[in-house]
């Protein structure tokens, strides 16, 4: 049970050599809630940081049934066949209300799972969206240091996770189906506005015509959206992940995006903003954790929450009392 | 400049007598960022709390142009003509990206503004959504203690504010227009799902037929939404705020909702959940404020943020250093 931990340098050396076993062990530390593991993980991350960043980070979202796994496999194999290395991560917080089947199962990406150039890691399952997102972001850094210079972050396109994914990726790809209004697909307008590329999947067989029609409709729709800070004009394309058609065009879009935004400075500006965002996120998450995990606060919180629930105390007075208690404890 | 403050009891007595001047002064304290004002405000709120709660709190949202002011005036006058008292508040955080013209201007509700039974208070303009929302919630308590047993909370239906409004109201009313798809009206699916009543406004003149058609369409659409915890089935109605038609039906819906949810226990269960939610919100907002307002943290934060922006330090290490500094300061 008491699995032996390695030294920081052993993990870091392994990661930099691309050792998939040591990478996985380090990611397990990132995902652990034990404080010793967390400290070790942070040291590993800091040492990997100078070797990270040389990548393109792609967020991929879409509701269940849109064919995300097949799509990721098709685009992933396209990359690995070109000799590229790819890591596939996911954000799937257990707290999300609407659940889709997401990546828990490597068998859904059989080809990629057995591909030496691909690293698939299911979403850390426990914790809040904020916690899961932070862990995923830290995992990105480790994967990049291990040489995976293409990072896919998968999420189910129905909840709050898209904002988290958007905060850690360079490019946001939204998978859609033809013949279903976006309302029916549960996609919020805000998510469509985030997309750098809308891809209509399952454009094969008798579905091709419908997909082409949908492409025109979505192109008209996205022209009405406000211009992006990136200067990039979002596009709509069709593909068949199953038949592996349209995949190259999609990759060209991503490459064009990268070229254009590196040239106009947006690519690294956005990464800087993301880094700052994550600094604030980490601070605020830890401030809360320190507070709520304090044994005396735990006890008092239960009591005062009960007062609030039974109308004996206002929310504000209860909060103030807890905060006063806390400031005296420290 | 140094306006004289009254004692807690002077404010509270005035509020309980329904003195509109003292109520306004107390609300100004709630909205103030000065710590002396805040302390006074919290004492007033705690003393008003036992006299609050006997009300129905109604969130009203809709995009600019939907006729919110005219609607609030029509429904408000309907209530005051019945001898009811009404407070109209708003949430309009300045940080919101898309701004609509909201209630800044009492001249937009001329009749209500001069009505002795109505109290109109524009949104506190400064601060984050969280801060503005907390102040609005505290203002609700003061208004209720002053005898305003109908509370309207207005918001522009395009941003994050709806969630905040939803967290402090019993009933959520969404105003829509006929002949514009909900996508065009910028209404997110999530906001439609929140609605207890969708009201299609401007159902007058040549627009009546379109409004009736829209009613049928929206009724079909909302049948597909998941059932509400309240047990209440959301409805769609039409009205003309301008012609003052359909107003009584809307009020009946709200009354029916109240009866049904008081009977099934949801009404007070939701209020309890909201109270708990606000306790946590207040705690977390204050934890952050304590941190970011600390002079040494301010200085160090600037420095480390710069390191993060120039890739000299990871977000996580910068956050950890700041948190370590903070824990030593206290």
mmCIF file of C-alpha atoms in Angstrom, chain B residues 157-270:
data_model
loop_
_atom_site.group_PDB
_atom_site.id
_atom_site.type_symbol
_atom_site.label_atom_id
_atom_site.label_comp_id
_atom_site.label_asym_id
_atom_site.label_seq_id
_atom_site.Cartn_x
_atom_site.Cartn_y
_atom_site.Cartn_z
ATOM 1 C CA UNK B 157 -30.666 38.740 -19.734
ATOM 2 C CA UNK B 158 -27.394 38.281 -21.461
ATOM 3 C CA UNK B 159 -24.726 37.556 -18.920
ATOM 4 C CA UNK B 160 -23.858 35.783 -15.733
ATOM 5 C CA UNK B 161 -26.159 37.951 -13.639
ATOM 6 C CA UNK B 162 -29.114 35.618 -14.070
ATOM 7 C CA UNK B 163 -27.477 32.974 -11.935
ATOM 8 C CA UNK B 164 -26.973 35.570 -9.217
ATOM 9 C CA UNK B 165 -30.580 36.706 -9.511
ATOM 10 C CA UNK B 166 -31.749 33.115 -9.458
ATOM 11 C CA UNK B 167 -29.811 32.609 -6.235
ATOM 12 C CA UNK B 168 -31.845 35.276 -4.452
ATOM 13 C CA UNK B 169 -35.337 35.026 -5.906
ATOM 14 C CA UNK B 170 -38.312 32.689 -5.513
ATOM 15 C CA UNK B 171 -39.639 33.059 -9.026
ATOM 16 C CA UNK B 172 -37.849 33.704 -12.281
ATOM 17 C CA UNK B 173 -39.644 35.501 -15.098
ATOM 18 C CA UNK B 174 -38.115 35.690 -18.556
ATOM 19 C CA UNK B 175 -39.359 38.356 -20.952
ATOM 20 C CA UNK B 176 -39.141 37.540 -24.643
ATOM 21 C CA UNK B 177 -40.301 38.989 -27.940
ATOM 22 C CA UNK B 178 -42.164 37.203 -30.699
ATOM 23 C CA UNK B 179 -40.596 36.787 -34.091
ATOM 24 C CA UNK B 180 -37.024 36.611 -32.966
ATOM 25 C CA UNK B 181 -35.435 33.238 -32.323
ATOM 26 C CA UNK B 182 -34.116 32.932 -28.810
ATOM 27 C CA UNK B 183 -30.618 32.690 -30.267
ATOM 28 C CA UNK B 184 -31.097 36.103 -31.820
ATOM 29 C CA UNK B 185 -32.330 37.448 -28.525
ATOM 30 C CA UNK B 186 -29.077 36.333 -26.946
ATOM 31 C CA UNK B 187 -30.870 34.188 -24.414
ATOM 32 C CA UNK B 188 -28.943 31.124 -23.394
ATOM 33 C CA UNK B 189 -30.675 27.807 -23.091
ATOM 34 C CA UNK B 190 -29.690 27.687 -19.409
ATOM 35 C CA UNK B 191 -31.597 30.903 -18.766
ATOM 36 C CA UNK B 192 -34.694 29.555 -20.475
ATOM 37 C CA UNK B 193 -34.406 26.462 -18.307
ATOM 38 C CA UNK B 194 -34.319 28.624 -15.189
ATOM 39 C CA UNK B 195 -37.521 30.431 -16.077
ATOM 40 C CA UNK B 196 -40.680 29.700 -14.098
ATOM 41 C CA UNK B 197 -42.643 31.823 -16.545
ATOM 42 C CA UNK B 198 -41.781 32.953 -20.040
ATOM 43 C CA UNK B 199 -43.693 36.072 -20.965
ATOM 44 C CA UNK B 200 -43.880 37.206 -24.561
ATOM 45 C CA UNK B 201 -44.204 40.952 -24.411
ATOM 46 C CA UNK B 202 -45.527 43.402 -26.999
ATOM 47 C CA UNK B 203 -48.511 41.182 -27.820
ATOM 48 C CA UNK B 204 -50.533 44.098 -29.143
ATOM 49 C CA UNK B 205 -51.830 45.446 -32.452
ATOM 50 C CA UNK B 206 -50.578 43.599 -35.474
ATOM 51 C CA UNK B 207 -48.147 41.704 -33.297
ATOM 52 C CA UNK B 208 -50.774 39.646 -31.427
ATOM 53 C CA UNK B 209 -50.836 36.772 -33.884
ATOM 54 C CA UNK B 210 -47.060 36.443 -33.941
ATOM 55 C CA UNK B 211 -46.992 36.494 -30.151
ATOM 56 C CA UNK B 212 -49.574 33.724 -29.934
ATOM 57 C CA UNK B 213 -47.587 31.620 -32.381
ATOM 58 C CA UNK B 214 -44.422 32.193 -30.388
ATOM 59 C CA UNK B 215 -46.287 31.154 -27.244
ATOM 60 C CA UNK B 216 -47.114 27.780 -28.792
ATOM 61 C CA UNK B 217 -43.535 27.317 -29.987
ATOM 62 C CA UNK B 218 -42.022 28.131 -26.628
ATOM 63 C CA UNK B 219 -44.536 25.900 -24.863
ATOM 64 C CA UNK B 220 -43.417 23.032 -27.070
ATOM 65 C CA UNK B 221 -39.782 23.867 -26.439
ATOM 66 C CA UNK B 222 -40.001 24.046 -22.660
ATOM 67 C CA UNK B 223 -41.784 20.697 -22.488
ATOM 68 C CA UNK B 224 -38.453 19.187 -23.508
ATOM 69 C CA UNK B 225 -36.629 20.734 -20.557
ATOM 70 C CA UNK B 226 -35.951 18.625 -17.475
ATOM 71 C CA UNK B 227 -38.560 18.790 -14.704
ATOM 72 C CA UNK B 228 -37.885 21.378 -12.030
ATOM 73 C CA UNK B 229 -37.066 20.544 -8.411
ATOM 74 C CA UNK B 230 -39.920 22.847 -7.437
ATOM 75 C CA UNK B 231 -42.488 20.571 -9.038
ATOM 76 C CA UNK B 232 -43.695 23.664 -10.880
ATOM 77 C CA UNK B 233 -44.287 23.343 -14.608
ATOM 78 C CA UNK B 234 -43.015 26.466 -16.323
ATOM 79 C CA UNK B 235 -45.561 28.183 -18.521
ATOM 80 C CA UNK B 236 -45.563 30.616 -21.430
ATOM 81 C CA UNK B 237 -47.954 33.554 -21.622
ATOM 82 C CA UNK B 238 -48.288 36.718 -23.689
ATOM 83 C CA UNK B 239 -48.818 40.264 -22.514
ATOM 84 C CA UNK B 240 -48.633 43.841 -23.626
ATOM 85 C CA UNK B 241 -46.926 45.906 -20.985
ATOM 86 C CA UNK B 242 -47.714 48.967 -23.092
ATOM 87 C CA UNK B 243 -51.460 48.189 -23.327
ATOM 88 C CA UNK B 244 -51.436 46.655 -19.836
ATOM 89 C CA UNK B 245 -53.033 43.424 -21.051
ATOM 90 C CA UNK B 246 -52.200 39.984 -19.739
ATOM 91 C CA UNK B 247 -50.780 41.407 -16.516
ATOM 92 C CA UNK B 248 -53.343 39.821 -14.224
ATOM 93 C CA UNK B 249 -52.667 36.366 -15.667
ATOM 94 C CA UNK B 250 -48.972 36.824 -14.949
ATOM 95 C CA UNK B 251 -49.658 37.706 -11.351
ATOM 96 C CA UNK B 252 -51.937 34.666 -11.043
ATOM 97 C CA UNK B 253 -49.083 32.490 -12.228
ATOM 98 C CA UNK B 254 -46.810 33.911 -9.568
ATOM 99 C CA UNK B 255 -49.473 33.463 -6.883
ATOM 100 C CA UNK B 256 -50.096 29.882 -8.006
ATOM 101 C CA UNK B 257 -46.391 29.202 -7.903
ATOM 102 C CA UNK B 258 -46.160 30.533 -4.388
ATOM 103 C CA UNK B 259 -49.133 28.473 -3.176
ATOM 104 C CA UNK B 260 -47.890 25.292 -4.801
ATOM 105 C CA UNK B 261 -44.307 25.574 -3.577
ATOM 106 C CA UNK B 262 -45.258 26.657 -0.069
ATOM 107 C CA UNK B 263 -47.532 23.602 0.059
ATOM 108 C CA UNK B 264 -44.901 21.169 -1.186
ATOM 109 C CA UNK B 265 -42.220 22.707 1.008
ATOM 110 C CA UNK B 266 -39.991 23.858 -1.841
ATOM 111 C CA UNK B 267 -40.468 27.565 -1.222
ATOM 112 C CA UNK B 268 -38.726 27.638 2.141
ATOM 113 C CA UNK B 269 -36.332 24.837 1.251
ATOM 114 C CA UNK B 270 -35.052 26.987 -1.606
#
